[in-house]
Coordinates of C-alpha atoms in Angstrom, one line a residue:
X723 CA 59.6 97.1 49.4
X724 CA 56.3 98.2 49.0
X725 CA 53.8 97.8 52.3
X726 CA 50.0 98.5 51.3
X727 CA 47.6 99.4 54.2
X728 CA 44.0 98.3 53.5
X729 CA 41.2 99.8 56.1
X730 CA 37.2 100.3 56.4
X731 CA 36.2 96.5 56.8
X732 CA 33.9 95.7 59.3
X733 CA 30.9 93.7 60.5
X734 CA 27.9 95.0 58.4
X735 CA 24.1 93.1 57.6
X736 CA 23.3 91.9 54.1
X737 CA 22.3 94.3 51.8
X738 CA 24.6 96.8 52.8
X739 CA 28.0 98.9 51.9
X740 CA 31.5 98.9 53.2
X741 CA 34.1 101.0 51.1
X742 CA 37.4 99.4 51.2
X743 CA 40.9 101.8 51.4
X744 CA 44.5 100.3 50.9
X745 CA 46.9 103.4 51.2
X746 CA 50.4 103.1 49.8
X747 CA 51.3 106.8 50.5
X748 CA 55.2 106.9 50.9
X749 CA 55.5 103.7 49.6
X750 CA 58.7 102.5 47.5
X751 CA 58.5 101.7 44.5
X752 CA 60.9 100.0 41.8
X753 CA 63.1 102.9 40.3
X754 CA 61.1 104.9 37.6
X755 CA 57.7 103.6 39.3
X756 CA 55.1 104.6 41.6
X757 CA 51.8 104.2 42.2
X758 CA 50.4 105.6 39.8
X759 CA 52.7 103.3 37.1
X760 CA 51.5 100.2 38.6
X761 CA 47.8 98.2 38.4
X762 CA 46.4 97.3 41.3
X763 CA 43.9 94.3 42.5
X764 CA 41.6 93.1 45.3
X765 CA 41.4 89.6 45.9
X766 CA 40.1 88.0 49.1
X767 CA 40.3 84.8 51.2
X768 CA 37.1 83.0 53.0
X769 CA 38.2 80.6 55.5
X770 CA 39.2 77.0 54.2
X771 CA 39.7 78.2 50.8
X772 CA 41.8 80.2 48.1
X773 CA 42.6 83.0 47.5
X774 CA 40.6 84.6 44.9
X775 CA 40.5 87.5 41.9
X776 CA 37.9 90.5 43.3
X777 CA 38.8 93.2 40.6
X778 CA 42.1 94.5 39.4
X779 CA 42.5 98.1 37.4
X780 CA 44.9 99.8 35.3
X781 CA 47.4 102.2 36.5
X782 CA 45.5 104.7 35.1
X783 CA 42.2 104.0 35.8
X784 CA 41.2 103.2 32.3
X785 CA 40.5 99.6 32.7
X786 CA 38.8 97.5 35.2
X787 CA 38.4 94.0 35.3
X788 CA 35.5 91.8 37.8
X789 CA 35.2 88.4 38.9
X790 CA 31.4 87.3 38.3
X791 CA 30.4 87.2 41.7
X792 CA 30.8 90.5 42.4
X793 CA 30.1 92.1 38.9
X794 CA 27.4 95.3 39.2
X795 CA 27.7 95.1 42.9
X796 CA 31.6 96.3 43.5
X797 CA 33.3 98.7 41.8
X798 CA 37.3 99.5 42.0
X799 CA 38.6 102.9 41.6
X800 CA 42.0 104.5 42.5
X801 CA 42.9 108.1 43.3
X802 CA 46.8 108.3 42.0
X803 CA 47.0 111.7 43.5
X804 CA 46.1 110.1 47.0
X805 CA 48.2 106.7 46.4
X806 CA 45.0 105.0 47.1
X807 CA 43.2 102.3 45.8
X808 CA 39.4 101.8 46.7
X809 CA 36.5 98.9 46.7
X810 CA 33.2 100.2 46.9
X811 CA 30.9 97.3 48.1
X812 CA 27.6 97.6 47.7
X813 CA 24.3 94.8 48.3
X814 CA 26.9 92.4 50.5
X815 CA 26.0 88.9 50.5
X816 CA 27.1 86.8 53.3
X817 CA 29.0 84.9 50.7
X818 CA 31.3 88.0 50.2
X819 CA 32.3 87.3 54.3
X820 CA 36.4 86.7 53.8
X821 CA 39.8 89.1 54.6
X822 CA 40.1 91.3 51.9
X823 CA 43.6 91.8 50.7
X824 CA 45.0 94.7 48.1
X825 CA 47.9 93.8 45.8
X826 CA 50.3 96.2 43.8
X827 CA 51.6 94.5 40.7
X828 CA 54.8 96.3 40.1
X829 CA 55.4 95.7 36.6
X830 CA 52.5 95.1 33.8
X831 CA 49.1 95.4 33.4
X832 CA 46.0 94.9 35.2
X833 CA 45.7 90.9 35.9
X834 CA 43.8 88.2 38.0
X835 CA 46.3 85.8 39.2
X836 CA 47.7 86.2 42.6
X837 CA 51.2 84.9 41.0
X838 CA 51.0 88.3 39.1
X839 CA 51.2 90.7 42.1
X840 CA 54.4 91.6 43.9
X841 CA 53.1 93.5 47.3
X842 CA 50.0 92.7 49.4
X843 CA 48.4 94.0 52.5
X844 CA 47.7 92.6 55.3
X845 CA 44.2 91.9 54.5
X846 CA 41.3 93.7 56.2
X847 CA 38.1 91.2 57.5
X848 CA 34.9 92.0 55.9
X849 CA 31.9 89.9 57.6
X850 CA 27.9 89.7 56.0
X851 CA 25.6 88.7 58.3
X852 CA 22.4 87.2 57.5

């Protein structure tokens, strides 16, 4: 099993940054994988609705993918040598208010579907206020 740890939300006005952490150092993997084999996403839940795609990025870092809201204003990146996957947030929007979870997709590519990720944090809460 693999148990991500996602830290640095917080309570911040709009207009501002939070940079979001989700450690899997000493982590398990499947056999012939770590972290750095597997692509990684951020997705996040506002009350009363779904869960949704944020970003995702390829196990090496050559690839990242953004939903539209958050296009120009977020960027993903990963540090393999750290085991840590990051989401810089920059101009937050009150809209962007919702527990922020990081996913490890054990086998395959970068992808926006919840379905396609096998381990998930247990969400950090990231709150805009006007």
């Amino acid at each position: 099993q693999v148990h991500p740890v996602e830290s640095g939300g917080g309570l911040v006005q709009a207009g501002g940054s939070l940079r979001l952490s989700c450690a899997a150092s000493g982590r398990t993997f499947s056999k012939g994988r770590t972290f750095s084999n597997c692509a990684m996403g951020w997705f996040r839940q506002a009350p009363g609705k779904e869960r949704e795609f944020v970003a995702t990025i390829t196990s090496n870092g050559g690839y990242t993918y953004y939903a539209d809201p958050v296009k120009g204003r977020f960027a993903i990146s990963r540090d393999n040598a750290k085991n840590t996957l990051y989401l810089q947030m920059n101009s937050l929007k009150p809209e962007d208010t919702a527990v922020y979870y990081c996913a490890v997709r054990g086998y395959g590519s970068g992808a926006v579907s919840v379905d396609d990720y096998d381990y998930w944090g247990q969400g950090t809460q990231v709150t805009v206020s006007s």
